[in-house]
Short mmCIF file of C-alpha atoms in Angstrom, two decimals:
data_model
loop_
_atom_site.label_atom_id
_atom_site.label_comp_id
_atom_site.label_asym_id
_atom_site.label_seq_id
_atom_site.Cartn_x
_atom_site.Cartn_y
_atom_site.Cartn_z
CA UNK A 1083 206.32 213.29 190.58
CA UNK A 1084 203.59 214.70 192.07
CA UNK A 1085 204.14 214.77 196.17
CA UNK A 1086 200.15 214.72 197.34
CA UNK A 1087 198.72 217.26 199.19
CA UNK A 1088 199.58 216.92 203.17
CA UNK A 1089 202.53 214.41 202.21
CA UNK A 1090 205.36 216.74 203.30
CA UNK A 1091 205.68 217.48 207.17
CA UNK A 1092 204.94 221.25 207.70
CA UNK A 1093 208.94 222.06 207.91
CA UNK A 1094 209.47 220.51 204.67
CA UNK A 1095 206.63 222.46 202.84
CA UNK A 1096 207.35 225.84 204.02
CA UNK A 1097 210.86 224.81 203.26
CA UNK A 1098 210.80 224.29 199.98
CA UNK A 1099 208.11 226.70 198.91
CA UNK A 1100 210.80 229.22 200.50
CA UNK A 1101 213.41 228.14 198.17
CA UNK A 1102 210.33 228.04 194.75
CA UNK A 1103 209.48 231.55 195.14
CA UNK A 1104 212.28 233.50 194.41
CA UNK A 1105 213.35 231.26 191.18
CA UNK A 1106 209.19 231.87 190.41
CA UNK A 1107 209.72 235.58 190.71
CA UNK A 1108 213.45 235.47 189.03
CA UNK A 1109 211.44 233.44 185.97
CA UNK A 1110 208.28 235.91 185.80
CA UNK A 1111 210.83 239.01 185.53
CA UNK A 1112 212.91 237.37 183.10
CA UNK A 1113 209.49 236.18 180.56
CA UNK A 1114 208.69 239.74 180.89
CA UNK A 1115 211.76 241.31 179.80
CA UNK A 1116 212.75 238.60 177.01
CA UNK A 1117 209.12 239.44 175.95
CA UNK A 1118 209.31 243.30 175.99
CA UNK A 1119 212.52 242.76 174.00
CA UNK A 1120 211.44 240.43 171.37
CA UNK A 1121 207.71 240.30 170.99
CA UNK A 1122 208.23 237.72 168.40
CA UNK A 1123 209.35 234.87 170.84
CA UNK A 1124 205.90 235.32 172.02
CA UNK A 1125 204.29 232.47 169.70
CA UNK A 1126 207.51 230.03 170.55
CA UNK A 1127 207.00 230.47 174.02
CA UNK A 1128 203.18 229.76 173.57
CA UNK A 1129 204.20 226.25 172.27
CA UNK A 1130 206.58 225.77 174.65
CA UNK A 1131 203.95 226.24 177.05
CA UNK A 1132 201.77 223.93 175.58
CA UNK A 1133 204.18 221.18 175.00
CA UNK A 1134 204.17 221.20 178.88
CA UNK A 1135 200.51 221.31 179.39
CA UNK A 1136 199.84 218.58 176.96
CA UNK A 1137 202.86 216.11 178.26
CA UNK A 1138 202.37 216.60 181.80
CA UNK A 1139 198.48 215.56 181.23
CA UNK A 1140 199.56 212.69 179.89
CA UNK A 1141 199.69 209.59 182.13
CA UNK A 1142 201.45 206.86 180.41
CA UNK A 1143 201.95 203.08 181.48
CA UNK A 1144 205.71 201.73 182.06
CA UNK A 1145 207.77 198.73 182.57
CA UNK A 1146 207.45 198.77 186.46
CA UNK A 1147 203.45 198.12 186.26
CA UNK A 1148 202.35 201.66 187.63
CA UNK A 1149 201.69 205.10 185.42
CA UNK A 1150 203.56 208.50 185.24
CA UNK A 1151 203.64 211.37 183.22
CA UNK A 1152 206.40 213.58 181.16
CA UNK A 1153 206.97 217.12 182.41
CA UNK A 1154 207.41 218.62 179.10
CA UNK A 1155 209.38 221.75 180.38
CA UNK A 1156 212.70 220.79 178.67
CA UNK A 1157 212.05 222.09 175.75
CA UNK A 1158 210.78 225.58 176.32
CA UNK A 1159 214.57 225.56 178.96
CA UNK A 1160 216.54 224.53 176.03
CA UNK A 1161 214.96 227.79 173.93
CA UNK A 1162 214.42 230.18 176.53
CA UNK A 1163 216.85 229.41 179.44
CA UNK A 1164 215.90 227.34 182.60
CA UNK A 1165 214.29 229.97 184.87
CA UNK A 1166 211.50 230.91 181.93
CA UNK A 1167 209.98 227.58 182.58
CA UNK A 1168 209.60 228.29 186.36
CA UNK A 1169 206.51 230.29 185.53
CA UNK A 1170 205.39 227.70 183.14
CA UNK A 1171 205.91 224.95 185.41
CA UNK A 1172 204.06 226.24 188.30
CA UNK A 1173 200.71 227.69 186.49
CA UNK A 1174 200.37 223.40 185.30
CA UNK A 1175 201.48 222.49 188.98
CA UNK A 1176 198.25 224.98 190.44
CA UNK A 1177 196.48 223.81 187.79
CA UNK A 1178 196.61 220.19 188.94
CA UNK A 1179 197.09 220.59 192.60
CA UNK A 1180 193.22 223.22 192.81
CA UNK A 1181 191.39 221.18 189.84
CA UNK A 1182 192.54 217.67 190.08
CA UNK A 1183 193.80 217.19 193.80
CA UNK A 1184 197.20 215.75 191.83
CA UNK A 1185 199.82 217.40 193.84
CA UNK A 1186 198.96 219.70 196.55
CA UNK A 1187 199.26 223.60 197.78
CA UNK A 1188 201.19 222.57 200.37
CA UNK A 1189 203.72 220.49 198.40
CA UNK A 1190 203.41 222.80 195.83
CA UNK A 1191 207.14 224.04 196.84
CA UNK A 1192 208.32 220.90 196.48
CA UNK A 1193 206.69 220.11 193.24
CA UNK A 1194 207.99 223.15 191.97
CA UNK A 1195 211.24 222.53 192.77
CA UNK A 1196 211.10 219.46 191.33
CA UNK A 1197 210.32 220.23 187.85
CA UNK A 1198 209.93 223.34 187.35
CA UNK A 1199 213.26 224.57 188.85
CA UNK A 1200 215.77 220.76 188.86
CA UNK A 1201 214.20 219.39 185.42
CA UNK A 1202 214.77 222.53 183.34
CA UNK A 1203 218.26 223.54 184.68
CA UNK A 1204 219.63 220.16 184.21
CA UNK A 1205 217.72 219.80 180.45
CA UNK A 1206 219.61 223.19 179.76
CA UNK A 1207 222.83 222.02 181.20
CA UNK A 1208 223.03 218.17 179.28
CA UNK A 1209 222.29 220.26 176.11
CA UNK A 1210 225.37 222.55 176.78
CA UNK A 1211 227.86 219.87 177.92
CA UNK A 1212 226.48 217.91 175.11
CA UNK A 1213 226.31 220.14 172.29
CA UNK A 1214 229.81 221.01 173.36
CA UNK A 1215 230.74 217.74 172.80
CA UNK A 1216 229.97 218.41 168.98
CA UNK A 1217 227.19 215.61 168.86
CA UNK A 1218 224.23 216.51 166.30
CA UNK A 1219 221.60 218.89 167.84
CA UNK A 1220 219.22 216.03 167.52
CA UNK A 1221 221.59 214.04 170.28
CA UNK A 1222 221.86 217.22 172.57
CA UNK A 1223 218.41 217.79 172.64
CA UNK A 1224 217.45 213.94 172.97
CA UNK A 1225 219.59 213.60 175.62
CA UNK A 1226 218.13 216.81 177.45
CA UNK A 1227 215.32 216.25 177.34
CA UNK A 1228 215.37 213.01 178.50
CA UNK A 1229 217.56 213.51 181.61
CA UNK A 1230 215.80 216.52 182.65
CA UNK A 1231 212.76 214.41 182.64
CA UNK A 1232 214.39 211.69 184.76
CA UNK A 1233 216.41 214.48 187.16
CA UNK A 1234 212.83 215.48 188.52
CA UNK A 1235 212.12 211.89 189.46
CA UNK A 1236 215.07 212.11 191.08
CA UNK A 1237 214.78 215.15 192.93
CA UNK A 1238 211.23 214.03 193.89
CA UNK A 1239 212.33 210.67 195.32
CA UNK A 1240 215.36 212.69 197.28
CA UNK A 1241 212.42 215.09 198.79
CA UNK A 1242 210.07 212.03 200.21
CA UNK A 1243 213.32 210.00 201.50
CA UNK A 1244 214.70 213.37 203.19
CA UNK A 1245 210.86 213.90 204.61
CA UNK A 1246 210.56 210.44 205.59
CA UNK A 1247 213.84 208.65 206.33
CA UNK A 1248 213.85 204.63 206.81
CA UNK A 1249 213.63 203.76 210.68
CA UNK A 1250 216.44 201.45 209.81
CA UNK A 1251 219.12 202.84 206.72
CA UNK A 1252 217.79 206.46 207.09
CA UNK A 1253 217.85 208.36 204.41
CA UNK A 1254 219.43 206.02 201.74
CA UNK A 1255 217.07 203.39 202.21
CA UNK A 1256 214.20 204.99 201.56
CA UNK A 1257 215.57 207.25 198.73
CA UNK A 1258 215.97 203.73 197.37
CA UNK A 1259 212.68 203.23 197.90
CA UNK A 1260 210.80 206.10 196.49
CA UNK A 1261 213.04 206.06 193.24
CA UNK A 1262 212.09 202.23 192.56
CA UNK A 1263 209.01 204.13 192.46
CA UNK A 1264 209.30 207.09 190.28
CA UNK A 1265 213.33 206.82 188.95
CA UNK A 1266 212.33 203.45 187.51
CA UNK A 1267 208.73 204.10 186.51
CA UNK A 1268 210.36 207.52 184.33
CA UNK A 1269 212.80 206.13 182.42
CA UNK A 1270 210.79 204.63 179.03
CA UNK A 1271 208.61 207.79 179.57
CA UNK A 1272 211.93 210.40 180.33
CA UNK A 1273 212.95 208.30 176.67
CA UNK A 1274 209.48 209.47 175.05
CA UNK A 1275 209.75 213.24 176.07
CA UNK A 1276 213.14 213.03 174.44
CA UNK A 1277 212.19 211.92 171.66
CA UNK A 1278 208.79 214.22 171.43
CA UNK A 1279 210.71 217.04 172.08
CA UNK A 1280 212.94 216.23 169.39
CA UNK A 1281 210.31 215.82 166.87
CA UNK A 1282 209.12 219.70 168.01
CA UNK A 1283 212.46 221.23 168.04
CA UNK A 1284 213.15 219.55 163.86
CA UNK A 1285 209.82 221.09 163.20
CA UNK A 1286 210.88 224.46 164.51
CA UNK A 1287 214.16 224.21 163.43
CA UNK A 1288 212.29 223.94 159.94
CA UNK A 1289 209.35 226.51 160.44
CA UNK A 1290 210.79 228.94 162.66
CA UNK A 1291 214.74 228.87 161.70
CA UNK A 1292 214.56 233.10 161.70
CA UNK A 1293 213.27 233.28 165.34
CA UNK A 1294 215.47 230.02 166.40
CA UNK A 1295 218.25 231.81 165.30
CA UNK A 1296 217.88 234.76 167.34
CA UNK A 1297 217.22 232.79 170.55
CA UNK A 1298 220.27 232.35 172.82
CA UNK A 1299 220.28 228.76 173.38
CA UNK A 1300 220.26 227.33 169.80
CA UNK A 1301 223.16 229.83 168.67
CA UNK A 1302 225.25 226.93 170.79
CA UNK A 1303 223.92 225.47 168.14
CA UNK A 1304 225.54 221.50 167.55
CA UNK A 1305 226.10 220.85 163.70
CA UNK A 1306 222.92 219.02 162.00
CA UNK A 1307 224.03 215.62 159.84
CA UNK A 1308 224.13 217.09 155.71
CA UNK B 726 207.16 214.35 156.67
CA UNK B 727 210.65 212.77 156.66
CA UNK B 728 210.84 209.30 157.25
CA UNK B 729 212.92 209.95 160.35
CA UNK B 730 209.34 211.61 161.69
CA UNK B 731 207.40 208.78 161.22
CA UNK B 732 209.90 206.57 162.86
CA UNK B 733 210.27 208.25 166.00
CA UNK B 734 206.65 208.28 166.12
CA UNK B 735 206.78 204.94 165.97
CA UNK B 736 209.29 204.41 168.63
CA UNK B 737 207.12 206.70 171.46
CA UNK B 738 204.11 204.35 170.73
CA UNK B 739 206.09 201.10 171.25
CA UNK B 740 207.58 202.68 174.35
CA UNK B 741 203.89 203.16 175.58
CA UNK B 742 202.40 200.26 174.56
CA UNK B 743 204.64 197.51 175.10
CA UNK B 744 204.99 198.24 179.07
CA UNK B 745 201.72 197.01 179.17
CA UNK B 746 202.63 193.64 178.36
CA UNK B 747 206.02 193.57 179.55
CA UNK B 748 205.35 194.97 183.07
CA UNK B 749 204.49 191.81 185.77
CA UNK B 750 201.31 192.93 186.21
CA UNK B 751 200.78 193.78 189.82
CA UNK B 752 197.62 194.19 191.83
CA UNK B 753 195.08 196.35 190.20
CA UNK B 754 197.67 197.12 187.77
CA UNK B 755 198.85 200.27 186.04
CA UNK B 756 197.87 202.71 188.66
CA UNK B 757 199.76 205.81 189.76
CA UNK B 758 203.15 206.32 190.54
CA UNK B 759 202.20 209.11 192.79
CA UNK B 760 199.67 206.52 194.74
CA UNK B 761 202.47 204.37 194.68
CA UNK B 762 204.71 207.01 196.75
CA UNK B 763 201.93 207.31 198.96
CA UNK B 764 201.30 204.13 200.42
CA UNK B 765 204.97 203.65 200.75
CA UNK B 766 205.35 206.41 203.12
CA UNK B 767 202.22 204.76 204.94
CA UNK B 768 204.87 201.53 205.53
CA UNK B 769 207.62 203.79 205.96
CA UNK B 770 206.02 206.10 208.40
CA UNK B 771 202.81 204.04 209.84
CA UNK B 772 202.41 207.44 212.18
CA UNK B 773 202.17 209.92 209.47
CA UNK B 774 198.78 211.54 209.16
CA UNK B 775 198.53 214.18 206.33
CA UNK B 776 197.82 217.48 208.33
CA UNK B 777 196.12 218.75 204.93
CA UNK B 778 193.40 217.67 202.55
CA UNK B 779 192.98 218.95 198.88
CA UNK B 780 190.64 221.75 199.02
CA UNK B 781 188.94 220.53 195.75
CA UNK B 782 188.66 217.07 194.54
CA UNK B 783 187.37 216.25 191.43
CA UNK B 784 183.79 214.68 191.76
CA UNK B 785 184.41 210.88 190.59
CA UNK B 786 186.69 209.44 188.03
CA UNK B 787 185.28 210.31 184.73
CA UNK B 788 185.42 214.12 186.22
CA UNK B 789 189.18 213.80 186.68
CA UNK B 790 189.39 212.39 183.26
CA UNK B 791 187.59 215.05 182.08
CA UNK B 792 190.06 217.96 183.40
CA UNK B 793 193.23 215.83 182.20
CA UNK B 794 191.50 215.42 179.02
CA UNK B 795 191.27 219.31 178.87
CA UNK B 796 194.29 220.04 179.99
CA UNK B 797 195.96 217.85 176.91
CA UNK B 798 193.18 219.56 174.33
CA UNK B 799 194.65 222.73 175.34
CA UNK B 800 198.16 222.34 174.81
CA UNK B 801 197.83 219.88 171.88
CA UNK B 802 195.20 222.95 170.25
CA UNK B 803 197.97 225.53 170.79
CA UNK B 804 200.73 223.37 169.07
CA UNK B 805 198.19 222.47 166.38
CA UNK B 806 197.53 225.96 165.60
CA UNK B 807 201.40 226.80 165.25
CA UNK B 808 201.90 224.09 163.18
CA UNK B 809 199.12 224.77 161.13
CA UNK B 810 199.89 228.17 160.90
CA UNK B 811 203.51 227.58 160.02
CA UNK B 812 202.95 225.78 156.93
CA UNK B 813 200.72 227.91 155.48
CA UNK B 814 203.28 230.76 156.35
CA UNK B 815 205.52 228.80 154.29
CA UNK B 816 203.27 228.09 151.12
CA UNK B 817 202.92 231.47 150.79
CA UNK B 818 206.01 231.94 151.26
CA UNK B 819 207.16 229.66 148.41
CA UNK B 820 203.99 230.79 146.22
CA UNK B 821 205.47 234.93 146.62
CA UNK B 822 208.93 233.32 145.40
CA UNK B 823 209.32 230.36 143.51
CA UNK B 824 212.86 230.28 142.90
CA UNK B 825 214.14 230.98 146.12
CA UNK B 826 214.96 227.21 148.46
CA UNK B 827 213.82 226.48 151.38
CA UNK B 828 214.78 224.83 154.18
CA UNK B 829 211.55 222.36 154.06
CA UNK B 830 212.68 221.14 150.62
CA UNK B 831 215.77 219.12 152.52
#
Protein backbone atom coordinates (compact mmCIF):
# COMPACT_ATOMS: atom_id res chain seq x y z
CA UNK A 1 0.00 0.00 0.00
CA UNK A 2 2.89 1.81 -0.08
CA UNK A 3 2.36 5.14 -2.49
CA UNK A 4 6.31 5.71 -3.63
CA UNK A 5 8.06 8.61 -2.93
CA UNK A 6 7.18 11.61 -5.55
CA UNK A 7 3.94 9.56 -6.64
CA UNK A 8 1.42 12.06 -5.21
CA UNK A 9 1.21 15.59 -6.98
CA UNK A 10 2.42 18.25 -4.42
CA UNK A 11 -1.44 19.23 -3.53
CA UNK A 12 -2.18 15.77 -2.69
CA UNK A 13 0.88 15.28 -0.32
CA UNK A 14 0.59 18.33 1.67
CA UNK A 15 -3.02 17.38 1.67
CA UNK A 16 -3.04 14.47 3.27
CA UNK A 17 -0.07 14.88 5.56
CA UNK A 18 -2.42 17.89 6.81
CA UNK A 19 -5.15 15.60 7.66
CA UNK A 20 -2.12 12.59 9.37
CA UNK A 21 -0.83 14.97 11.80
CA UNK A 22 -3.36 15.81 14.05
CA UNK A 23 -4.72 11.97 14.39
CA UNK A 24 -0.52 11.40 14.93
CA UNK A 25 -0.58 13.95 17.71
CA UNK A 26 -4.29 12.85 19.01
CA UNK A 27 -2.57 9.04 19.11
CA UNK A 28 0.88 10.17 20.84
CA UNK A 29 -1.26 12.04 23.67
CA UNK A 30 -3.54 9.29 24.09
CA UNK A 31 -0.30 6.28 24.38
CA UNK A 32 0.94 8.66 26.89
CA UNK A 33 -1.91 8.99 29.09
CA UNK A 34 -3.24 5.22 28.78
CA UNK A 35 0.46 4.60 29.74
CA UNK A 36 0.76 7.00 32.75
CA UNK A 37 -2.50 5.36 33.86
CA UNK A 38 -1.73 1.77 33.55
CA UNK A 39 1.95 1.11 33.32
CA UNK A 40 1.10 -2.47 32.93
CA UNK A 41 -0.36 -2.19 29.32
CA UNK A 42 3.13 -1.26 28.60
CA UNK A 43 4.36 -4.95 27.65
CA UNK A 44 0.86 -5.52 25.52
CA UNK A 45 1.43 -2.55 23.69
CA UNK A 46 5.13 -3.64 23.03
CA UNK A 47 3.67 -6.72 21.19
CA UNK A 48 1.26 -4.94 19.58
CA UNK A 49 3.94 -2.98 18.22
CA UNK A 50 5.81 -5.72 17.10
CA UNK A 51 3.07 -7.66 15.54
CA UNK A 52 3.09 -4.58 13.17
CA UNK A 53 6.74 -4.41 12.58
CA UNK A 54 7.04 -8.04 11.87
CA UNK A 55 3.74 -8.28 9.43
CA UNK A 56 4.30 -5.23 7.60
CA UNK A 57 8.03 -6.62 6.75
CA UNK A 58 6.60 -9.34 5.43
CA UNK A 59 6.08 -9.45 1.64
CA UNK A 60 3.99 -12.33 0.74
CA UNK A 61 3.02 -13.75 -2.83
CA UNK A 62 -0.88 -13.82 -3.88
CA UNK A 63 -3.30 -15.08 -6.34
CA UNK A 64 -2.96 -12.01 -8.74
CA UNK A 65 0.92 -12.88 -9.50
CA UNK A 66 2.46 -9.73 -7.68
CA UNK A 67 3.55 -9.43 -3.70
CA UNK A 68 2.12 -7.35 -0.75
CA UNK A 69 2.39 -7.19 2.75
CA UNK A 70 -0.08 -7.25 6.02
CA UNK A 71 -0.19 -4.06 8.08
CA UNK A 72 -0.45 -5.73 11.32
CA UNK A 73 -2.01 -2.65 13.18
CA UNK A 74 -5.43 -4.33 13.80
CA UNK A 75 -4.63 -5.89 16.55
CA UNK A 76 -2.93 -3.41 18.81
CA UNK A 77 -6.68 -1.04 17.55
CA UNK A 78 -8.77 -3.82 18.74
CA UNK A 79 -6.80 -3.62 22.42
CA UNK A 80 -5.96 -0.16 22.64
CA UNK A 81 -8.46 1.86 20.48
CA UNK A 82 -7.77 3.03 16.84
CA UNK A 83 -5.83 6.29 17.34
CA UNK A 84 -2.96 4.32 19.61
CA UNK A 85 -1.86 2.68 16.46
CA UNK A 86 -1.38 6.07 14.66
CA UNK A 87 1.93 6.38 16.43
CA UNK A 88 2.71 2.83 15.76
CA UNK A 89 1.85 2.99 12.26
CA UNK A 90 3.86 5.91 11.32
CA UNK A 91 7.36 5.10 13.24
CA UNK A 92 7.15 1.51 10.58
CA UNK A 93 5.95 3.96 7.71
CA UNK A 94 9.47 6.37 8.45
CA UNK A 95 11.07 3.42 8.99
CA UNK A 96 10.50 2.14 5.46
CA UNK A 97 10.07 5.30 3.58
CA UNK A 98 14.25 6.77 5.13
CA UNK A 99 15.79 3.03 5.18
CA UNK A 100 14.22 1.18 2.39
CA UNK A 101 12.92 3.92 -0.14
CA UNK A 102 9.36 1.76 0.26
CA UNK A 103 6.97 4.55 0.58
CA UNK A 104 8.12 8.03 0.63
CA UNK A 105 8.32 11.40 2.96
CA UNK A 106 6.28 12.97 0.75
CA UNK A 107 3.50 10.35 0.58
CA UNK A 108 4.09 9.70 3.94
CA UNK A 109 0.55 11.55 4.65
CA UNK A 110 -1.01 9.45 2.53
CA UNK A 111 0.50 6.28 3.74
CA UNK A 112 -0.42 7.24 7.03
CA UNK A 113 -3.72 7.75 6.37
CA UNK A 114 -3.97 4.73 4.83
CA UNK A 115 -3.11 2.39 7.50
CA UNK A 116 -2.33 3.86 10.20
CA UNK A 117 -5.48 6.06 10.56
CA UNK A 118 -8.45 3.94 7.83
CA UNK A 119 -7.08 0.26 8.71
CA UNK A 120 -7.25 0.59 12.50
CA UNK A 121 -10.58 2.54 12.81
CA UNK A 122 -12.37 0.22 10.59
CA UNK A 123 -10.52 -3.12 12.42
CA UNK A 124 -11.98 -1.45 15.70
CA UNK A 125 -15.31 -0.77 14.21
CA UNK A 126 -16.00 -4.62 12.38
CA UNK A 127 -15.01 -5.90 15.89
CA UNK A 128 -17.78 -3.74 17.58
CA UNK A 129 -20.58 -4.27 15.02
CA UNK A 130 -19.47 -7.79 15.08
CA UNK A 131 -19.03 -8.67 18.54
CA UNK A 132 -22.39 -7.02 18.91
CA UNK A 133 -23.73 -9.37 16.78
CA UNK A 134 -22.88 -12.05 19.57
CA UNK A 135 -20.49 -14.07 17.19
CA UNK A 136 -17.44 -15.77 19.18
CA UNK A 137 -14.52 -13.32 19.84
CA UNK A 138 -12.53 -15.50 17.56
CA UNK A 139 -15.12 -14.35 14.54
CA UNK A 140 -14.98 -10.58 15.65
CA UNK A 141 -11.49 -10.46 15.72
CA UNK A 142 -11.02 -12.61 12.41
CA UNK A 143 -13.18 -10.56 10.73
CA UNK A 144 -11.32 -7.28 11.97
CA UNK A 145 -8.60 -7.94 11.32
CA UNK A 146 -9.06 -8.98 8.07
CA UNK A 147 -11.15 -6.05 6.77
CA UNK A 148 -9.03 -3.54 8.32
CA UNK A 149 -6.28 -5.07 6.38
CA UNK A 150 -8.23 -4.92 3.10
CA UNK A 151 -9.88 -1.17 4.01
CA UNK A 152 -6.20 0.22 3.61
CA UNK A 153 -5.93 -1.27 0.15
CA UNK A 154 -8.83 0.36 -0.38
CA UNK A 155 -8.16 3.65 0.83
CA UNK A 156 -4.77 3.45 -0.98
CA UNK A 157 -6.28 2.62 -4.38
CA UNK A 158 -9.03 5.64 -3.71
CA UNK A 159 -5.81 8.06 -3.04
CA UNK A 160 -3.85 7.13 -6.54
CA UNK A 161 -7.33 7.17 -8.61
CA UNK A 162 -8.27 10.66 -6.87
CA UNK A 163 -4.39 11.80 -7.71
CA UNK A 164 -4.53 10.45 -11.05
CA UNK A 165 -8.00 10.20 -12.58
CA UNK A 166 -8.52 8.13 -16.02
CA UNK A 167 -8.39 10.63 -19.10
CA UNK A 168 -11.47 8.76 -20.10
CA UNK A 169 -13.97 7.39 -16.86
CA UNK A 170 -12.19 9.78 -14.38
CA UNK A 171 -12.02 8.82 -11.24
CA UNK A 172 -13.89 5.42 -11.27
CA UNK A 173 -11.88 4.00 -13.85
CA UNK A 174 -8.83 4.24 -12.48
CA UNK A 175 -9.91 3.48 -8.84
CA UNK A 176 -10.76 0.30 -10.72
CA UNK A 177 -7.56 0.15 -11.76
CA UNK A 178 -5.33 0.64 -8.83
CA UNK A 179 -7.57 -1.78 -6.64
CA UNK A 180 -7.12 -4.72 -9.32
CA UNK A 181 -3.81 -3.88 -8.07
CA UNK A 182 -3.74 -3.78 -4.39
CA UNK A 183 -7.78 -4.67 -3.38
CA UNK A 184 -7.21 -7.94 -5.24
CA UNK A 185 -3.56 -8.62 -4.46
CA UNK A 186 -4.75 -8.12 -0.29
CA UNK A 187 -7.36 -10.29 0.03
CA UNK A 188 -5.56 -14.04 0.74
CA UNK A 189 -3.00 -11.85 2.67
CA UNK A 190 -5.97 -9.40 4.57
CA UNK A 191 -7.25 -13.49 5.28
CA UNK A 192 -3.66 -14.33 6.85
CA UNK A 193 -3.46 -11.21 9.21
CA UNK A 194 -6.85 -12.35 10.37
CA UNK A 195 -6.06 -15.30 11.11
CA UNK A 196 -2.40 -14.34 12.73
CA UNK A 197 -3.94 -11.96 14.73
CA UNK A 198 -6.26 -14.41 15.96
CA UNK A 199 -3.72 -16.85 16.93
CA UNK A 200 -2.04 -13.68 19.15
CA UNK A 201 -5.17 -12.47 20.66
CA UNK A 202 -6.08 -16.73 21.98
CA UNK A 203 -2.58 -16.57 23.26
CA UNK A 204 -3.20 -13.40 25.20
CA UNK A 205 -6.49 -14.15 25.99
CA UNK A 206 -4.68 -17.22 27.74
CA UNK A 207 -1.44 -15.49 29.16
CA UNK A 208 -2.56 -12.15 29.83
CA UNK A 209 -6.49 -12.63 30.75
CA UNK A 210 -5.78 -10.06 34.05
CA UNK A 211 -4.46 -7.19 31.83
CA UNK A 212 -7.05 -8.16 28.84
CA UNK A 213 -9.59 -7.72 31.19
CA UNK A 214 -8.84 -4.34 32.21
CA UNK A 215 -8.43 -3.06 28.63
CA UNK A 216 -11.50 -1.30 27.19
CA UNK A 217 -11.97 -3.04 24.03
CA UNK A 218 -12.13 -6.73 25.11
CA UNK A 219 -14.70 -5.88 28.04
CA UNK A 220 -17.13 -5.80 24.68
CA UNK A 221 -16.00 -8.89 25.04
CA UNK A 222 -18.11 -11.64 22.44
CA UNK A 223 -18.76 -15.03 24.36
CA UNK A 224 -15.84 -17.74 23.66
CA UNK A 225 -17.37 -21.43 22.42
CA UNK A 226 -17.30 -23.79 26.13
CA UNK B 1 -0.81 -26.04 21.74
CA UNK B 2 -4.47 -26.75 20.85
CA UNK B 3 -5.09 -28.38 17.79
CA UNK B 4 -7.06 -25.36 16.59
CA UNK B 5 -3.30 -23.59 16.72
CA UNK B 6 -1.73 -25.83 14.61
CA UNK B 7 -4.48 -25.68 12.11
CA UNK B 8 -4.63 -22.15 11.54
CA UNK B 9 -1.04 -22.33 11.13
CA UNK B 10 -1.58 -24.46 8.62
CA UNK B 11 -4.13 -22.49 6.82
CA UNK B 12 -1.68 -19.04 6.66
CA UNK B 13 1.00 -21.29 4.98
CA UNK B 14 -1.37 -22.70 2.31
CA UNK B 15 -2.63 -19.17 1.78
CA UNK B 16 1.09 -18.21 1.04
CA UNK B 17 2.19 -20.90 -0.75
CA UNK B 18 -0.36 -21.96 -3.01
CA UNK B 19 -0.61 -18.36 -4.85
CA UNK B 20 2.48 -19.28 -6.19
CA UNK B 21 1.15 -21.91 -8.25
CA UNK B 22 -2.22 -20.74 -8.69
CA UNK B 23 -1.36 -17.17 -9.83
CA UNK B 24 -0.90 -17.03 -14.05
CA UNK B 25 2.39 -16.25 -13.74
CA UNK B 26 3.03 -12.93 -15.35
CA UNK B 27 6.23 -11.35 -16.58
CA UNK B 28 9.01 -11.51 -14.13
CA UNK B 29 6.54 -12.76 -11.78
CA UNK B 30 5.76 -12.11 -8.14
CA UNK B 31 7.05 -8.63 -7.93
CA UNK B 32 5.56 -5.73 -5.99
CA UNK B 33 2.26 -4.53 -5.74
CA UNK B 34 3.57 -1.13 -5.03
CA UNK B 35 5.75 -1.37 -8.51
CA UNK B 36 2.71 -2.51 -9.88
CA UNK B 37 0.82 0.91 -8.87
CA UNK B 38 3.63 2.62 -10.26
CA UNK B 39 3.86 1.79 -13.71
CA UNK B 40 0.15 2.04 -13.93
CA UNK B 41 0.13 5.63 -13.19
CA UNK B 42 3.03 5.81 -15.90
CA UNK B 43 0.00 4.52 -18.53
CA UNK B 44 -2.44 6.45 -16.77
CA UNK B 45 -0.56 9.65 -16.61
CA UNK B 46 2.37 9.28 -19.42
CA UNK B 47 3.21 13.17 -18.23
CA UNK B 48 3.74 12.52 -14.65
CA UNK B 49 7.32 13.00 -13.52
CA UNK B 50 7.89 12.35 -9.74
CA UNK B 51 9.01 15.88 -8.45
CA UNK B 52 10.85 13.83 -5.54
CA UNK B 53 13.40 11.08 -5.19
CA UNK B 54 13.96 8.93 -1.96
CA UNK B 55 16.64 10.56 -0.09
CA UNK B 56 18.16 7.10 0.79
CA UNK B 57 18.00 4.02 -1.20
CA UNK B 58 19.17 0.97 -0.05
CA UNK B 59 22.53 -0.02 -1.83
CA UNK B 60 21.43 -3.20 -4.03
CA UNK B 61 18.97 -5.92 -3.36
CA UNK B 62 20.48 -8.10 -0.79
CA UNK B 63 20.82 -4.59 1.29
CA UNK B 64 17.05 -4.13 1.12
CA UNK B 65 16.65 -7.67 2.14
CA UNK B 66 18.77 -7.13 4.77
CA UNK B 67 16.70 -4.11 6.48
CA UNK B 68 13.28 -6.10 5.86
CA UNK B 69 14.94 -9.00 7.32
CA UNK B 70 15.64 -6.78 10.44
CA UNK B 71 12.75 -5.21 10.62
CA UNK B 72 10.80 -8.83 10.96
CA UNK B 73 13.78 -10.05 13.61
CA UNK B 74 12.71 -7.21 15.61
CA UNK B 75 9.19 -7.58 15.98
CA UNK B 76 9.19 -11.42 15.82
CA UNK B 77 12.18 -11.04 18.97
CA UNK B 78 9.76 -8.82 20.93
CA UNK B 79 6.75 -11.28 20.56
CA UNK B 80 9.14 -14.15 21.26
CA UNK B 81 10.24 -12.70 24.40
CA UNK B 82 6.50 -12.15 25.66
CA UNK B 83 5.65 -15.40 24.86
CA UNK B 84 8.49 -16.82 26.38
CA UNK B 85 8.15 -14.87 29.26
CA UNK B 86 4.48 -15.64 29.68
CA UNK B 87 4.81 -19.21 30.12
CA UNK B 88 7.28 -19.24 32.46
CA UNK B 89 5.11 -16.61 34.41
CA UNK B 90 2.63 -19.26 34.36
CA UNK B 91 4.76 -22.37 35.53
CA UNK B 92 5.53 -20.60 38.34
CA UNK B 93 2.53 -19.70 38.72
CA UNK B 94 1.09 -23.24 38.80
CA UNK B 95 4.37 -24.53 40.73
CA UNK B 96 3.42 -21.58 43.86
CA UNK B 97 -0.21 -23.25 43.69
CA UNK B 98 -0.97 -26.51 42.57
CA UNK B 99 -4.50 -26.75 43.22
CA UNK B 100 -5.67 -23.69 41.92
CA UNK B 101 -6.95 -24.07 37.61
CA UNK B 102 -5.90 -22.30 35.14
CA UNK B 103 -7.05 -21.02 32.22
CA UNK B 104 -4.16 -22.88 30.04
CA UNK B 105 -5.44 -26.25 31.31
CA UNK B 106 -8.76 -25.73 28.86
Amino acid sequence: MHIMEGFLPPVHALGWTAVSVPFLAWGLRSMGRGLRAHPERRMLLGVAAAFAFLLSALKLPSVTGSCSHPTGVGLGALLFGPVAMVPVGFVVLLFQALLLAHGGITTLGANVFSMAIVGPCVSYGVFRAVAALGLTRSAAVFLAACVGDLATYVTTSAQLAWAFPAASGGFAASFLKFAGIFALTQVPIAISEGLLTVLVVNAMARFNAHELRALPVMAVRAREPA
Amino acid sequence: MKRRTWWILAAVILLTVLPLWLARAPAGGFGGADDAARQAVGTIAPGYRPWFAPLVEPASAEIASLLFALQAAAGAGVIGFWLGLSVARERARRAADPTREYDADR
